[in-house]
Tab-separated table of C-alpha atoms in Angstrom:
chain	number	residue	atom	x	y	z
T	1	MET	CA	-46.064	140.911	11.623
T	2	GLU	CA	-45.013	139.390	14.956
T	3	ALA	CA	-42.087	137.012	15.198
T	4	LEU	CA	-39.717	135.423	17.711
T	5	ILE	CA	-36.100	135.702	16.603
T	6	GLY	CA	-33.440	133.647	18.342
T	7	VAL	CA	-30.191	135.590	18.762
T	8	LEU	CA	-26.982	133.573	19.085
T	9	ALA	CA	-24.039	135.966	19.051
T	10	GLY	CA	-21.456	133.247	19.648
T	11	ASP	CA	-17.723	133.827	19.804
T	12	GLY	CA	-15.023	136.189	18.541
T	13	ILE	CA	-16.451	139.010	16.463
T	14	GLY	CA	-19.915	137.455	16.673
T	15	PRO	CA	-21.256	139.796	19.375
T	16	GLU	CA	-19.895	142.874	17.571
T	17	VAL	CA	-21.437	142.139	14.176
T	18	MET	CA	-24.638	140.870	15.784
T	19	ALA	CA	-25.108	144.187	17.572
T	20	GLU	CA	-25.256	146.033	14.256
T	21	ALA	CA	-27.631	143.536	12.669
T	22	LEU	CA	-29.988	143.919	15.623
T	23	ARG	CA	-29.891	147.704	15.323
T	24	VAL	CA	-30.965	147.356	11.708
T	25	LEU	CA	-33.707	144.834	12.478
T	26	LYS	CA	-35.101	147.094	15.198
T	27	ALA	CA	-35.112	150.013	12.772
T	28	VAL	CA	-37.063	147.894	10.296
T	29	GLU	CA	-39.514	147.054	13.076
T	30	ASN	CA	-40.203	150.710	13.687
T	31	LYS	CA	-40.272	151.805	10.067
T	32	TYR	CA	-42.595	149.048	8.839
T	33	GLN	CA	-44.610	148.615	12.051
T	34	HIS	CA	-43.666	145.042	12.924
T	35	ARG	CA	-43.043	143.463	16.324
T	36	PHE	CA	-40.022	141.241	16.686
T	37	VAL	CA	-39.167	139.600	19.999
T	38	TYR	CA	-35.467	138.830	20.430
T	39	GLU	CA	-34.335	136.047	22.757
T	40	GLU	CA	-30.629	135.459	23.312
T	41	ALA	CA	-28.852	132.166	23.986
T	42	LEU	CA	-25.326	130.745	23.997
T	43	ILE	CA	-23.615	128.567	21.419
T	44	GLY	CA	-20.075	127.491	20.584
T	45	GLY	CA	-17.063	128.289	22.727
T	46	ILE	CA	-18.829	130.576	25.158
T	47	ALA	CA	-21.421	127.840	25.729
T	48	ILE	CA	-18.635	125.352	26.444
T	49	ASP	CA	-17.132	127.730	28.996
T	50	THR	CA	-20.506	128.392	30.630
T	51	HIS	CA	-22.283	125.051	30.366
T	52	GLY	CA	-19.669	122.545	29.218
T	53	ASN	CA	-21.796	122.011	26.104
T	54	PRO	CA	-21.507	123.846	22.764
T	55	PHE	CA	-25.288	123.473	22.209
T	56	PRO	CA	-26.998	123.702	25.625
T	57	ASP	CA	-30.569	122.605	26.253
T	58	ALA	CA	-31.771	126.216	26.562
T	59	THR	CA	-30.363	127.011	23.128
T	60	ARG	CA	-31.921	123.880	21.657
T	61	LYS	CA	-35.298	124.900	23.100
T	62	LEU	CA	-35.032	128.398	21.645
T	63	CYS	CA	-34.116	127.039	18.209
T	64	ALA	CA	-37.183	124.797	18.324
T	65	GLU	CA	-39.526	127.658	19.232
T	66	ALA	CA	-38.183	130.618	17.251
T	67	ASP	CA	-39.552	131.654	13.879
T	68	ALA	CA	-35.941	132.179	12.797
T	69	VAL	CA	-32.473	132.179	14.335
T	70	LEU	CA	-29.720	134.735	13.689
T	71	LEU	CA	-26.170	133.563	14.412
T	72	GLY	CA	-22.900	135.482	14.688
T	73	ALA	CA	-19.932	133.081	14.649
T	74	VAL	CA	-18.471	130.202	16.654
T	75	GLY	CA	-14.994	129.025	17.539
T	76	GLY	CA	-11.561	130.410	18.320
T	77	PRO	CA	-8.047	129.366	19.340
T	78	LYS	CA	-9.094	128.812	22.946
T	79	TRP	CA	-11.115	125.778	21.828
T	80	SER	CA	-9.128	124.757	18.740
T	81	ASP	CA	-7.452	121.563	19.956
T	82	PRO	CA	-8.346	119.044	17.204
T	83	ASP	CA	-8.091	116.189	19.711
T	84	SER	CA	-10.663	117.703	22.043
T	85	LYS	CA	-13.889	115.745	22.339
T	86	ILE	CA	-15.896	118.958	22.779
T	87	ARG	CA	-15.519	121.652	20.128
T	88	PRO	CA	-17.522	124.813	19.301
T	89	GLU	CA	-18.314	123.567	15.793
T	90	GLN	CA	-20.261	120.680	17.303
T	91	GLY	CA	-22.756	123.258	18.493
T	92	LEU	CA	-23.285	124.500	14.954
T	93	LEU	CA	-23.675	121.009	13.516
T	94	GLY	CA	-26.000	120.049	16.356
T	95	MET	CA	-28.150	123.104	15.793
T	96	ARG	CA	-28.458	122.422	12.066
T	97	SER	CA	-29.524	118.885	12.800
T	98	ALA	CA	-31.986	119.882	15.543
T	99	MET	CA	-33.628	122.501	13.348
T	100	GLY	CA	-33.787	120.168	10.363
T	101	VAL	CA	-32.229	122.776	8.082
T	102	PHE	CA	-31.041	120.928	5.006
T	103	ALA	CA	-30.519	123.620	2.371
T	104	ASN	CA	-27.904	126.328	2.793
T	105	LEU	CA	-28.440	129.343	0.522
T	106	ARG	CA	-25.461	131.584	-0.187
T	107	PRO	CA	-25.997	134.462	-2.624
T	108	VAL	CA	-22.895	135.747	-4.393
T	109	GLN	CA	-23.404	139.074	-6.168
T	110	THR	CA	-20.756	141.456	-7.386
T	111	HIS	CA	-21.114	145.220	-7.350
T	112	PRO	CA	-19.011	147.799	-9.208
T	113	ALA	CA	-18.272	149.590	-5.929
T	114	LEU	CA	-16.452	146.468	-4.712
T	115	TYR	CA	-14.589	145.441	-7.860
T	116	ALA	CA	-11.365	146.968	-6.530
T	117	SER	CA	-11.611	144.854	-3.371
T	118	SER	CA	-11.543	141.583	-5.297
T	119	PRO	CA	-8.241	139.949	-6.257
T	120	LEU	CA	-9.765	139.187	-9.675
T	121	ARG	CA	-9.689	141.527	-12.647
T	122	SER	CA	-12.838	143.621	-12.956
T	123	GLU	CA	-13.803	142.110	-16.312
T	124	ARG	CA	-14.262	138.761	-14.522
T	125	LEU	CA	-16.758	140.326	-12.130
T	126	HIS	CA	-19.354	141.978	-14.368
T	127	GLY	CA	-22.854	140.588	-13.996
T	128	VAL	CA	-22.100	137.917	-11.383
T	129	ASP	CA	-25.310	136.904	-9.588
T	130	ILE	CA	-25.091	133.369	-8.228
T	131	LEU	CA	-27.171	131.531	-5.650
T	132	VAL	CA	-25.336	128.530	-4.217
T	133	VAL	CA	-27.609	125.900	-2.672
T	134	ARG	CA	-25.571	123.566	-0.484
T	135	GLU	CA	-26.924	120.364	1.055
T	136	LEU	CA	-26.353	120.769	4.757
T	137	THR	CA	-27.131	117.659	6.809
T	138	GLY	CA	-25.516	114.783	4.913
T	139	GLY	CA	-22.173	113.788	3.462
T	140	ALA	CA	-18.804	113.424	5.155
T	141	TYR	CA	-19.537	115.999	7.856
T	142	PHE	CA	-22.243	113.790	9.347
T	143	GLY	CA	-20.976	110.339	8.340
T	144	LYS	CA	-19.394	107.693	10.560
T	145	LYS	CA	-15.929	108.717	11.759
T	146	GLU	CA	-13.073	106.553	12.959
T	147	ARG	CA	-9.506	107.342	13.942
T	148	THR	CA	-6.531	105.392	15.165
T	149	ALA	CA	-2.944	106.464	15.682
T	150	ASP	CA	-2.145	105.686	12.047
T	151	SER	CA	-5.386	106.014	10.087
T	152	ALA	CA	-8.649	107.918	9.935
T	153	THR	CA	-11.944	107.455	8.135
T	154	ASP	CA	-14.804	109.847	7.333
T	155	VAL	CA	-17.720	108.131	5.631
T	156	CYS	CA	-19.685	110.124	3.047
T	157	THR	CA	-23.260	108.879	2.741
T	158	TYR	CA	-26.263	110.291	0.897
T	159	THR	CA	-29.806	108.974	0.526
T	160	ARG	CA	-32.282	109.651	-2.263
T	161	MET	CA	-34.490	111.626	0.125
T	162	GLU	CA	-31.639	113.937	1.169
T	163	ILE	CA	-30.653	114.597	-2.422
T	164	GLU	CA	-34.172	115.074	-3.769
T	165	ARG	CA	-35.269	117.600	-1.170
T	166	VAL	CA	-32.299	119.929	-1.716
T	167	LEU	CA	-32.625	119.593	-5.503
T	168	ARG	CA	-36.286	120.593	-5.230
T	169	MET	CA	-35.372	123.611	-3.119
T	170	ALA	CA	-32.870	124.646	-5.794
T	171	GLY	CA	-35.446	124.068	-8.522
T	172	GLU	CA	-38.022	126.297	-6.844
T	173	LEU	CA	-35.442	129.041	-6.345
T	174	ALA	CA	-34.267	128.771	-9.950
T	175	ARG	CA	-37.821	129.480	-11.090
T	176	THR	CA	-37.637	132.848	-9.341
T	177	ARG	CA	-34.365	133.682	-11.112
T	178	ARG	CA	-32.946	132.866	-14.582
T	179	ARG	CA	-34.084	129.217	-14.599
T	180	LYS	CA	-30.592	127.761	-14.892
T	181	ILE	CA	-29.160	125.130	-12.533
T	182	THR	CA	-25.640	123.788	-12.403
T	183	SER	CA	-25.410	120.595	-10.354
T	184	VAL	CA	-21.874	120.090	-9.035
T	185	ASP	CA	-20.506	116.631	-8.194
T	186	LYS	CA	-17.511	114.324	-8.658
T	187	ALA	CA	-19.342	111.579	-10.525
T	188	ASN	CA	-16.196	110.369	-12.285
T	189	VAL	CA	-14.836	109.161	-8.930
T	190	LEU	CA	-17.441	109.029	-6.139
T	191	GLU	CA	-20.465	106.721	-5.843
T	192	THR	CA	-22.367	109.362	-3.853
T	193	SER	CA	-21.846	111.764	-6.745
T	194	ARG	CA	-23.034	109.189	-9.277
T	195	LEU	CA	-26.236	108.784	-7.280
T	196	TRP	CA	-26.515	112.589	-7.011
T	197	ARG	CA	-26.130	113.077	-10.781
T	198	SER	CA	-28.592	110.319	-11.624
T	199	ILE	CA	-31.260	111.720	-9.297
T	200	ALA	CA	-30.694	115.296	-10.501
T	201	THR	CA	-31.100	114.254	-14.133
T	202	GLU	CA	-34.306	112.351	-13.401
T	203	LEU	CA	-35.888	114.873	-11.036
T	204	TYR	CA	-35.312	118.018	-13.084
T	205	ALA	CA	-36.515	116.377	-16.295
T	206	ARG	CA	-39.681	115.187	-14.539
T	207	GLU	CA	-40.547	118.078	-12.219
T	208	TYR	CA	-38.709	121.116	-13.603
T	209	PRO	CA	-38.682	120.819	-17.408
T	210	ASP	CA	-38.692	124.629	-17.602
T	211	VAL	CA	-35.299	124.805	-15.855
T	212	GLN	CA	-32.060	124.289	-17.782
T	213	LEU	CA	-29.812	121.731	-16.062
T	214	ASP	CA	-26.050	121.387	-16.483
T	215	HIS	CA	-23.680	119.052	-14.651
T	216	LEU	CA	-20.146	120.021	-13.646
T	217	TYR	CA	-17.369	118.274	-11.758
T	218	VAL	CA	-16.381	120.134	-8.604
T	219	ASP	CA	-12.805	120.755	-9.769
T	220	ALA	CA	-14.092	122.282	-13.001
T	221	ALA	CA	-16.632	124.324	-11.040
T	222	ALA	CA	-13.823	125.744	-8.891
T	223	MET	CA	-11.997	126.821	-12.026
T	224	HIS	CA	-15.037	128.270	-13.789
T	225	LEU	CA	-16.084	130.281	-10.737
T	226	LEU	CA	-12.953	132.343	-11.314
T	227	SER	CA	-13.017	132.404	-15.122
T	228	ARG	CA	-16.714	132.697	-16.082
T	229	ALA	CA	-18.701	133.260	-12.895
T	230	ALA	CA	-21.364	135.344	-14.654
T	231	ASP	CA	-22.516	132.232	-16.535
T	232	PHE	CA	-23.843	130.633	-13.329
T	233	ASP	CA	-27.332	131.179	-11.937
T	234	VAL	CA	-28.222	128.560	-9.296
T	235	LEU	CA	-25.447	126.193	-8.291
T	236	VAL	CA	-26.510	123.151	-6.232
T	237	THR	CA	-24.128	120.717	-4.604
T	238	GLU	CA	-23.385	118.485	-1.622
T	239	ASN	CA	-22.160	119.548	1.789
T	240	LEU	CA	-18.362	119.462	1.542
T	241	PHE	CA	-18.181	120.780	-2.027
T	242	GLY	CA	-20.577	123.609	-1.179
T	243	ASP	CA	-18.558	124.642	1.854
T	244	ILE	CA	-15.385	124.971	-0.222
T	245	LEU	CA	-16.890	126.560	-3.325
T	246	THR	CA	-18.731	129.294	-1.443
T	247	ASP	CA	-15.586	130.399	0.353
T	248	GLU	CA	-13.865	130.569	-3.018
T	249	ALA	CA	-16.790	132.505	-4.484
T	250	SER	CA	-16.514	135.077	-1.711
T	251	MET	CA	-13.413	136.436	-3.427
T	252	LEU	CA	-15.639	137.558	-6.288
T	253	THR	CA	-17.410	139.951	-3.937
T	254	GLY	CA	-14.213	141.253	-2.391
T	255	SER	CA	-14.462	139.844	1.129
T	256	LEU	CA	-15.941	137.044	3.222
T	257	GLY	CA	-17.314	139.835	5.370
T	258	MET	CA	-19.868	140.755	2.701
T	259	LEU	CA	-21.560	137.365	2.324
T	260	PRO	CA	-24.717	136.234	4.157
T	261	SER	CA	-26.318	132.816	4.257
T	262	ALA	CA	-29.621	131.146	5.047
T	263	SER	CA	-30.152	127.549	6.117
T	264	LEU	CA	-33.740	126.422	5.627
T	265	ASN	CA	-35.929	123.470	6.517
T	266	ALA	CA	-39.055	122.322	4.709
T	267	GLU	CA	-41.220	124.889	6.535
T	268	LYS	CA	-38.764	127.723	5.683
T	269	ARG	CA	-37.862	128.152	9.345
T	270	GLY	CA	-34.263	129.130	9.104
T	271	LEU	CA	-30.859	129.719	10.587
T	272	TYR	CA	-29.173	132.872	9.264
T	273	GLU	CA	-25.479	133.681	9.579
T	274	PRO	CA	-22.596	135.385	7.776
T	275	ILE	CA	-20.272	132.882	6.133
T	276	HIS	CA	-17.177	134.300	7.822
T	277	GLY	CA	-15.692	132.811	10.969
T	278	SER	CA	-15.144	134.252	14.430
T	279	ALA	CA	-11.967	136.152	13.392
T	280	PRO	CA	-10.369	136.026	16.855
T	281	ASP	CA	-7.416	138.123	15.654
T	282	ILE	CA	-9.638	141.200	15.398
T	283	ALA	CA	-12.264	140.386	18.036
T	284	GLY	CA	-12.951	143.166	20.495
T	285	ARG	CA	-11.342	145.852	18.348
T	286	GLY	CA	-14.522	147.197	16.758
T	287	ILE	CA	-13.209	146.831	13.193
T	288	ALA	CA	-15.073	143.746	11.916
T	289	ASN	CA	-17.259	144.023	8.830
T	290	PRO	CA	-20.918	143.626	9.926
T	291	CYS	CA	-22.356	143.602	6.396
T	292	GLY	CA	-22.562	139.809	6.129
T	293	THR	CA	-24.578	139.640	9.340
T	294	ILE	CA	-26.808	142.567	8.388
T	295	LEU	CA	-27.467	140.959	4.991
T	296	SER	CA	-28.194	137.659	6.764
T	297	ALA	CA	-30.883	139.527	8.701
T	298	ALA	CA	-32.317	140.639	5.353
T	299	MET	CA	-32.435	137.000	4.225
T	300	LEU	CA	-34.217	136.148	7.475
T	301	LEU	CA	-36.920	138.678	6.675
T	302	ARG	CA	-37.270	137.350	3.129
T	303	HIS	CA	-37.236	133.579	3.583
T	304	SER	CA	-38.675	132.956	7.055
T	305	LEU	CA	-40.959	135.954	7.548
T	306	GLY	CA	-41.976	136.664	3.949
T	307	LEU	CA	-41.026	140.350	4.171
T	308	GLU	CA	-39.532	140.960	0.736
T	309	THR	CA	-39.872	144.750	0.731
T	310	GLU	CA	-38.079	145.043	4.055
T	311	ALA	CA	-35.343	142.636	2.946
T	312	ARG	CA	-34.672	144.618	-0.212
T	313	ALA	CA	-34.595	147.847	1.792
T	314	ILE	CA	-31.797	146.477	3.987
T	315	GLU	CA	-29.835	145.181	1.002
T	316	SER	CA	-30.098	148.518	-0.763
T	317	ALA	CA	-29.044	150.354	2.396
T	318	VAL	CA	-25.941	148.181	2.794
T	319	MET	CA	-24.807	148.829	-0.764
T	320	ALA	CA	-25.568	152.547	-0.418
T	321	ALA	CA	-23.331	152.673	2.655
T	322	VAL	CA	-20.530	150.925	0.769
T	323	GLU	CA	-20.928	153.156	-2.290
T	324	ASN	CA	-20.704	156.201	-0.031
T	325	GLY	CA	-17.310	155.015	1.201
T	326	CYS	CA	-18.252	153.552	4.574
T	327	ARG	CA	-15.962	150.524	4.471
T	328	THR	CA	-14.164	148.385	6.999
T	329	ALA	CA	-10.541	147.437	6.383
T	330	ASP	CA	-11.322	144.265	4.398
T	331	ILE	CA	-13.008	146.278	1.619
T	332	ALA	CA	-11.389	149.706	2.057
T	333	LEU	CA	-10.250	151.443	-1.113
T	334	PRO	CA	-6.514	152.109	-1.557
T	335	GLY	CA	-5.539	155.343	0.147
T	336	LYS	CA	-8.869	155.619	1.950
T	337	ALA	CA	-9.250	155.263	5.701
T	338	ALA	CA	-11.217	152.293	6.967
T	339	VAL	CA	-14.102	152.762	9.390
T	340	GLY	CA	-15.209	150.655	12.334
T	341	THR	CA	-18.056	148.219	12.840
T	342	ARG	CA	-20.347	150.740	14.524
T	343	ALA	CA	-19.811	153.331	11.796
T	344	VAL	CA	-20.969	150.845	9.171
T	345	GLY	CA	-24.119	150.220	11.187
T	346	ASP	CA	-24.704	153.963	11.447
T	347	ALA	CA	-24.318	154.375	7.677
T	348	VAL	CA	-26.729	151.521	6.936
T	349	LEU	CA	-29.315	153.000	9.300
T	350	GLN	CA	-28.952	156.397	7.639
T	351	ALA	CA	-29.401	154.872	4.186
T	352	LEU	CA	-32.403	152.948	5.469
T	353	GLY	CA	-33.958	156.199	6.572
T	354	ALA	CA	-34.648	154.846	10.024
């Protein structure tokens, strides 16, 4: 297998966690006899500082050519003025749009070794294995925006095409799992949600009769994620709801630092990133949790390169490292010393046998 992987370390802790993910990917290369070419580019705040643009032309070109893109994080207080016309997050939104990635996949799995790191009681965590599929290019994030001194408007718009393609992605993924889909909306209030629910009901009955479909309002979904999370299999929803619910769901696993994500287009070319932010308060200290980024690299191997064995090997190695007590501060056990970012990478490489 030969592949071009775009590497966008970004801001804050991005370069630190990216370094460990690349060490793991290079070990996989050697162990399984692949050839990955890594090309770096700038995005976010560092791209603003260097080029005056959070998504420079060179980065756009790389994203268009790469088989997959691995991202660290963007943003930070240096660029956080909400009135600024140029912000790091614009680079992320621009990249998603340029790559045509419309489905964001966020797996949420609990593990007994991390029960103590969650604020929830352990009995709420048994057997949780959820795949959230979030629509990524529509809704309020991309709608028309207006602001005056005394009012502001963010328009939420969805088309049938946008809804159908992400529902189909969720349907295909559900067939590889427990064949259960929960479609999350706010159809009692929002017209976009009424359209979403209508299309979901029609499409799954017609094209996925073997998949069980349930509908749930987003406020109820937020509650049930904390009270009966193990009942969910695939959860599919629109952009804003998915952004909020996945951050909530991260508390089931113990830390945002443990969660990866994949954003895919129709050809399964993808953008892979941990769901955590740039964490500027700990940047440069070598204490960030790299597991989310390493697990994002595993998703890259699985979804864009079709390397399932290699992906599973990385995932197993990460959990072996955690089980053996190699934990950063966000998931450290009470009374146990936390380790640094590099030490976690070392432990994963040892478990990988590379």
